mmCIF file of C-alpha atoms in Angstrom:
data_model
loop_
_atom_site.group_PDB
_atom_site.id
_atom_site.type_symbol
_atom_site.label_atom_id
_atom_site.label_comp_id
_atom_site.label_asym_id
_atom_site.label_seq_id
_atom_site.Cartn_x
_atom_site.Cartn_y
_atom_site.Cartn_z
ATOM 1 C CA UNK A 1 8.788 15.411 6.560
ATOM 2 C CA UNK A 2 5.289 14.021 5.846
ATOM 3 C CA UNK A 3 2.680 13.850 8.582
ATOM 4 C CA UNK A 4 0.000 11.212 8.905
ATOM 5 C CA UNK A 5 -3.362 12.185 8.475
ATOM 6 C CA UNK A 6 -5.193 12.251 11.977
ATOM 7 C CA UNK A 7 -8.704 12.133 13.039
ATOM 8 C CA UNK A 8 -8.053 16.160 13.671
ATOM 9 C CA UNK A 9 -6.327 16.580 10.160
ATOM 10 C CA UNK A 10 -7.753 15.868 7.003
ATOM 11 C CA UNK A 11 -6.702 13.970 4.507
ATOM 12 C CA UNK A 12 -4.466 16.451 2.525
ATOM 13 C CA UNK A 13 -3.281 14.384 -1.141
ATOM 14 C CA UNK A 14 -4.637 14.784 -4.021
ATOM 15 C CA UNK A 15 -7.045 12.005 -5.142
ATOM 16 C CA UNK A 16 -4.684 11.605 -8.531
ATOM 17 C CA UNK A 17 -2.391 10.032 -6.282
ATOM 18 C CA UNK A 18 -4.705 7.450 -5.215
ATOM 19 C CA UNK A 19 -3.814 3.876 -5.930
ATOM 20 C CA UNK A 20 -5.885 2.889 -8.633
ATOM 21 C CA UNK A 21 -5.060 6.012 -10.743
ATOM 22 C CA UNK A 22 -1.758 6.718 -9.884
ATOM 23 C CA UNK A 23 -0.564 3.127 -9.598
ATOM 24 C CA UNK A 24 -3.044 1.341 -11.294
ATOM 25 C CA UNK A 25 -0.733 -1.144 -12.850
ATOM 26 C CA UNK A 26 -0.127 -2.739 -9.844
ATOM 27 C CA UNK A 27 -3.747 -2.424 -8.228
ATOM 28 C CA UNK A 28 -6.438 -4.500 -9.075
ATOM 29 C CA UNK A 29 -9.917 -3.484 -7.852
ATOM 30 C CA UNK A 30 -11.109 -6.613 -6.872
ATOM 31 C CA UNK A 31 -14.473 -5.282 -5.158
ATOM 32 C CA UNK A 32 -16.277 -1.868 -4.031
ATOM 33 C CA UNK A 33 -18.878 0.042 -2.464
ATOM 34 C CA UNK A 34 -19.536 2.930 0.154
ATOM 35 C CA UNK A 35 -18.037 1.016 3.083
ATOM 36 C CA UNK A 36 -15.242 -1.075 1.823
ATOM 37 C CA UNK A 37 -12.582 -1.405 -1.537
ATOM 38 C CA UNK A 38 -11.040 -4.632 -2.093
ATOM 39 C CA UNK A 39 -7.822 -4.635 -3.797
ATOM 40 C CA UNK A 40 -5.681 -7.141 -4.647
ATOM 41 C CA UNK A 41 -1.699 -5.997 -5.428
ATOM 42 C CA UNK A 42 1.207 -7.318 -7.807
ATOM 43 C CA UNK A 43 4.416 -6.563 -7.389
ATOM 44 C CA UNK A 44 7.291 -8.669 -9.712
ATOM 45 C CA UNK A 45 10.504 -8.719 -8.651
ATOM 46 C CA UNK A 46 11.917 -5.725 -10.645
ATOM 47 C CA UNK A 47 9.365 -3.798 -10.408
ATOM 48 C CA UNK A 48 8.912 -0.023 -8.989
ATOM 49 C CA UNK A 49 5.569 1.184 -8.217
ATOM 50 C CA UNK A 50 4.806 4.737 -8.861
ATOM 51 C CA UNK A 51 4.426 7.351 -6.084
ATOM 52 C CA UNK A 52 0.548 6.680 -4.476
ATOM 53 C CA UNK A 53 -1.646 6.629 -1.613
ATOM 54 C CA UNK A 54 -4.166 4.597 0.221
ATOM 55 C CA UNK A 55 -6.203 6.517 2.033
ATOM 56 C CA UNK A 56 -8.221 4.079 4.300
ATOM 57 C CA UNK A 57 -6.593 1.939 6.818
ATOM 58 C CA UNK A 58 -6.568 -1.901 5.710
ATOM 59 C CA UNK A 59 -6.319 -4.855 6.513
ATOM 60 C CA UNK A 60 -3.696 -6.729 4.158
ATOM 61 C CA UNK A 61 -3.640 -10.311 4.066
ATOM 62 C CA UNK A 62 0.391 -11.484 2.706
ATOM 63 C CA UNK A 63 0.126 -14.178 0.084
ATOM 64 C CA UNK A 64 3.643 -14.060 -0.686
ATOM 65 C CA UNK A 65 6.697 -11.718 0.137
ATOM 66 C CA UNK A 66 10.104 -10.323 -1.066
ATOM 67 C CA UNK A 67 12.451 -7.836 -0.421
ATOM 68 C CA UNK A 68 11.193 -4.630 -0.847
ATOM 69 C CA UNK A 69 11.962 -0.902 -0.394
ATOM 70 C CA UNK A 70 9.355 1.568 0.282
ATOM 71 C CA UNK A 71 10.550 5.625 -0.372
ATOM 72 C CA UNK A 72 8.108 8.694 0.733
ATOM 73 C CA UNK A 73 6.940 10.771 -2.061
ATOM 74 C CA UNK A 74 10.157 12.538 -2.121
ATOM 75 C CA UNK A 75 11.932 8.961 -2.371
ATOM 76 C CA UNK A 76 13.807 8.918 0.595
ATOM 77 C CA UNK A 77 13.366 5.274 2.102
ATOM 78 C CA UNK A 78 11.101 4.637 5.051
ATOM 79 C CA UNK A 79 11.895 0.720 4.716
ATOM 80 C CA UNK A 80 14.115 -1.381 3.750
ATOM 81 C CA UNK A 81 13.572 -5.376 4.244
ATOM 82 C CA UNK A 82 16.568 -6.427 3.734
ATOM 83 C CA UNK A 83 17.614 -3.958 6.951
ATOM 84 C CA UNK A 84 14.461 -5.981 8.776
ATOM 85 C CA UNK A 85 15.925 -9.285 8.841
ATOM 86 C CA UNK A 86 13.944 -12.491 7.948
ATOM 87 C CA UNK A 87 11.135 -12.553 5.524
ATOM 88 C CA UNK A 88 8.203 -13.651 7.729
ATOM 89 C CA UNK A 89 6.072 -16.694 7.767
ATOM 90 C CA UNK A 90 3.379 -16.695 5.056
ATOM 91 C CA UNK A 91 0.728 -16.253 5.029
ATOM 92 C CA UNK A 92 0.766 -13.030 7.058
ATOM 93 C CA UNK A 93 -2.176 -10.581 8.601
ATOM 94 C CA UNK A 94 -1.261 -6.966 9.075
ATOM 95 C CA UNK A 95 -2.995 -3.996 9.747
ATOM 96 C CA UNK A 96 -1.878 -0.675 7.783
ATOM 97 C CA UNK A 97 -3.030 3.243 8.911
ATOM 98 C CA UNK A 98 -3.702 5.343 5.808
ATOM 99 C CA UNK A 99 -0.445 5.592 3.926
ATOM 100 C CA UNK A 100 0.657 9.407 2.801
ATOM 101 C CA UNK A 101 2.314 9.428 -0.551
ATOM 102 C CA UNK A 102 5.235 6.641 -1.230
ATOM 103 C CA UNK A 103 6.786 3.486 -4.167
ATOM 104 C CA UNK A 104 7.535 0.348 -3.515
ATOM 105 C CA UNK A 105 9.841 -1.301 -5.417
ATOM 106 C CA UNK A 106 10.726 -5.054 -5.257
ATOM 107 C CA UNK A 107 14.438 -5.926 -4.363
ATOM 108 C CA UNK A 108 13.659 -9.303 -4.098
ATOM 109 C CA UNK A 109 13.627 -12.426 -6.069
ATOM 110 C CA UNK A 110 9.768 -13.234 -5.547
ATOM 111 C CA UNK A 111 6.620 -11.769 -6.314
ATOM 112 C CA UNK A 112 4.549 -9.524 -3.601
ATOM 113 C CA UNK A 113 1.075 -10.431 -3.513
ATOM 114 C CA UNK A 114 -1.230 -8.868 -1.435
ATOM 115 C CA UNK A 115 -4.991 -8.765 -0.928
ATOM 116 C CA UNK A 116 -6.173 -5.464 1.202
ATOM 117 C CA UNK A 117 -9.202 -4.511 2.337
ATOM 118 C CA UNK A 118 -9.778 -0.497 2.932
ATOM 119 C CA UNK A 119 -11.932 0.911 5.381
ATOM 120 C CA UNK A 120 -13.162 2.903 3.812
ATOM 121 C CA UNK A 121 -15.305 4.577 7.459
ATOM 122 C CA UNK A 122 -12.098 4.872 8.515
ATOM 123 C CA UNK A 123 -11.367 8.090 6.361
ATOM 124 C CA UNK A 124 -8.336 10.586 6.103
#
């Protein structure tokens, strides 16, 4: 089983697995610097994303949804939408803790769009 990095555990992936290298097709680096990244995500219905990580907490703003499935790194599934019920209401504000190693792959018949900001002070 994976652990979550806490403020007593480093962060302990390596930094090939980050988002914008490991699943850089579906990242967009929107904006950066020493405090903050700014990405903006893509997902077509279809599509599988390739085993990453975010390592800063974020704040994701939701400008569209689907059904989606997200695995660990060892692609057992941590979440299934479909088992969640309704889509919700767009647009949508969530917060996310750093996220160990996982895909995401798009069940659904819409695209996922997401903007996220990482903090980045808020390191793993």
């Amino acid at each position: 089983m994976e652990t979550k990095p806490t403020a007593s555990s480093p962060w302990s992936w390596p930094d090939e697995l980050d988002a914008m290298i490991a699943a850089a097709a579906f990242h967009r680096n929107l904006f950066e610097n020493e405090q903050v990244r700014f990405l903006e995500v893509i997902i077509l219905p279809g599509d599988l994303v390739p085993v990453h990580t975010h390592r800063w907490p974020s704040v994701v703003y939701v400008q569209s949804t689907s059904d989606f499935i997200r695995r660990d790194g060892q692609g057992r599934v941590l979440f299934d939408s479909r088992k969640a019920g309704a889509l919700p209401t767009i647009p949508v504000i969530e917060w996310l803790g750093p996220l160990p190693p996982h895909s995401v792959e798009n069940v659904g018949t819409s695209n996922v769009h997401l903007l996220t900001v990482e903090l980045k002070h808020g390191k793993g």
